[in-house]
Amino acid sequence: MMSTATKRPDPAVVPSASLPEGKLDRDRAEEIAGIFHLLGEPNRLSILAACMAGPRSVNDLAALTGMSPSLTSHHLRLLKAARLVRPRRQGKFVHYAVHDHHVTSVLLDMMEHVAEPNQTQDMEG
């Protein structure tokens, strides 16, 4: 008897026009690795998460993360250099927001990924 179940595509395989044939050139790979290295610092992730809710001043971010304003500014400089946050002057203060929807998408996807139950056992068994 033949199965009538429809074969589902592998959810981890996503065709992309920006990554033809799954090839990633060395320069782009190094740039992306640098961004992930930058995101490997929990305080920076906390800053980005806070900025996802809307523009925040250095003092707001320092209070939310429990860091000093000077340390918060240091992290913001690095995030800005990597185009992960963008500054906007509002009066005498500078407010920071997530740079664009790509940054938000990556962060939200990783938060969802971490929240998923571990499915490794399902694949191994």
Tab-separated table of C-alpha atoms in Angstrom:
chain	number	residue	atom	x	y	z
A	1	MET	CA	0.000	0.000	0.000
A	2	MET	CA	1.344	3.419	-0.982
A	3	SER	CA	1.480	6.231	1.521
A	4	THR	CA	-0.632	9.261	0.688
A	5	ALA	CA	1.199	11.497	3.140
A	6	THR	CA	2.661	14.575	1.556
A	7	LYS	CA	6.389	14.924	2.082
A	8	ARG	CA	7.111	18.167	3.898
A	9	PRO	CA	10.117	20.230	2.902
A	10	ASP	CA	12.953	20.455	5.399
A	11	PRO	CA	12.255	23.669	7.386
A	12	ALA	CA	15.994	24.297	7.708
A	13	VAL	CA	16.446	24.445	3.927
A	14	VAL	CA	15.439	27.860	2.672
A	15	PRO	CA	16.210	28.801	-0.916
A	16	SER	CA	17.486	32.343	-1.187
A	17	ALA	CA	18.307	34.617	-4.089
A	18	SER	CA	20.988	36.254	-1.944
A	19	LEU	CA	22.722	32.901	-1.349
A	20	PRO	CA	22.723	31.095	-4.714
A	21	GLU	CA	23.660	27.412	-4.470
A	22	GLY	CA	24.340	27.853	-0.764
A	23	LYS	CA	27.698	29.524	-1.415
A	24	LEU	CA	28.913	32.232	0.941
A	25	ASP	CA	32.051	34.097	-0.120
A	26	ARG	CA	34.849	34.473	2.410
A	27	ASP	CA	34.539	38.260	2.852
A	28	ARG	CA	30.829	38.090	3.579
A	29	ALA	CA	31.319	35.091	5.891
A	30	GLU	CA	33.906	37.044	7.895
A	31	GLU	CA	31.633	40.083	8.121
A	32	ILE	CA	28.714	37.973	9.350
A	33	ALA	CA	30.964	36.111	11.812
A	34	GLY	CA	32.097	39.468	13.186
A	35	ILE	CA	28.491	40.497	13.791
A	36	PHE	CA	27.687	37.205	15.522
A	37	HIS	CA	30.828	37.614	17.635
A	38	LEU	CA	29.618	41.080	18.610
A	39	LEU	CA	26.222	39.599	19.510
A	40	GLY	CA	27.920	36.988	21.685
A	41	GLU	CA	27.988	39.509	24.534
A	42	PRO	CA	24.780	39.269	26.639
A	43	ASN	CA	24.745	42.981	27.542
A	44	ARG	CA	24.667	43.907	23.855
A	45	LEU	CA	21.760	41.540	23.277
A	46	SER	CA	19.942	43.180	26.194
A	47	ILE	CA	20.538	46.606	24.658
A	48	LEU	CA	19.229	45.437	21.280
A	49	ALA	CA	16.163	43.849	22.869
A	50	ALA	CA	15.400	47.103	24.684
A	51	CYS	CA	15.834	49.074	21.454
A	52	MET	CA	13.355	46.789	19.680
A	53	ALA	CA	10.606	48.348	21.806
A	54	GLY	CA	11.458	51.795	20.455
A	55	PRO	CA	14.148	54.464	20.630
A	56	ARG	CA	15.942	54.670	23.982
A	57	SER	CA	18.445	57.104	25.463
A	58	VAL	CA	21.756	55.950	26.916
A	59	ASN	CA	20.415	56.603	30.432
A	60	ASP	CA	17.248	54.581	29.722
A	61	LEU	CA	19.318	51.694	28.387
A	62	ALA	CA	21.727	51.879	31.331
A	63	ALA	CA	18.824	51.706	33.791
A	64	LEU	CA	17.166	48.826	31.915
A	65	THR	CA	20.341	46.762	31.665
A	66	GLY	CA	21.907	47.637	35.016
A	67	MET	CA	25.099	48.916	33.372
A	68	SER	CA	26.751	52.275	33.857
A	69	PRO	CA	26.010	54.919	31.211
A	70	SER	CA	29.667	54.860	30.099
A	71	LEU	CA	29.658	51.073	29.590
A	72	THR	CA	26.306	51.338	27.817
A	73	SER	CA	27.761	54.006	25.514
A	74	HIS	CA	30.728	51.755	24.768
A	75	HIS	CA	28.431	48.899	23.725
A	76	LEU	CA	26.282	51.282	21.672
A	77	ARG	CA	29.351	52.512	19.763
A	78	LEU	CA	30.164	48.931	18.773
A	79	LEU	CA	26.552	48.168	17.829
A	80	LYS	CA	26.363	51.372	15.787
A	81	ALA	CA	29.609	50.564	13.942
A	82	ALA	CA	28.105	47.198	12.953
A	83	ARG	CA	24.878	48.926	11.807
A	84	LEU	CA	22.813	47.110	14.429
A	85	VAL	CA	21.525	50.310	16.051
A	86	ARG	CA	21.055	53.810	14.679
A	87	PRO	CA	21.223	57.028	16.676
A	88	ARG	CA	18.738	59.864	16.369
A	89	ARG	CA	19.181	63.185	18.120
A	90	GLN	CA	16.086	64.363	19.995
A	91	GLY	CA	16.787	67.709	21.602
A	92	LYS	CA	19.934	67.410	23.666
A	93	PHE	CA	19.694	63.611	23.908
A	94	VAL	CA	20.570	60.860	21.469
A	95	HIS	CA	18.128	57.976	21.253
A	96	TYR	CA	19.041	54.597	19.798
A	97	ALA	CA	16.788	52.231	17.886
A	98	VAL	CA	17.342	48.921	16.111
A	99	HIS	CA	18.837	49.752	12.712
A	100	ASP	CA	16.255	47.962	10.543
A	101	HIS	CA	13.852	45.047	10.239
A	102	HIS	CA	16.677	42.604	9.416
A	103	VAL	CA	18.193	43.056	12.866
A	104	THR	CA	14.800	42.678	14.523
A	105	SER	CA	14.048	39.543	12.482
A	106	VAL	CA	17.335	37.877	13.434
A	107	LEU	CA	16.809	38.632	17.129
A	108	LEU	CA	13.182	37.493	17.152
A	109	ASP	CA	14.060	34.318	15.238
A	110	MET	CA	16.821	33.486	17.727
A	111	MET	CA	14.495	34.149	20.678
A	112	GLU	CA	11.946	31.770	19.147
A	113	HIS	CA	14.655	29.212	18.409
A	114	VAL	CA	15.854	29.242	22.024
A	115	ALA	CA	12.265	28.963	23.300
A	116	GLU	CA	11.519	25.878	21.159
A	117	PRO	CA	11.644	22.503	22.848
A	118	ASN	CA	14.788	20.522	22.050
A	119	GLN	CA	13.898	18.454	18.996
A	120	THR	CA	17.303	16.783	18.605
A	121	GLN	CA	16.054	13.626	20.317
A	122	ASP	CA	13.212	13.349	17.790
A	123	MET	CA	15.692	13.329	14.912
A	124	GLU	CA	18.139	10.909	16.547
A	125	GLY	CA	15.589	8.373	17.710
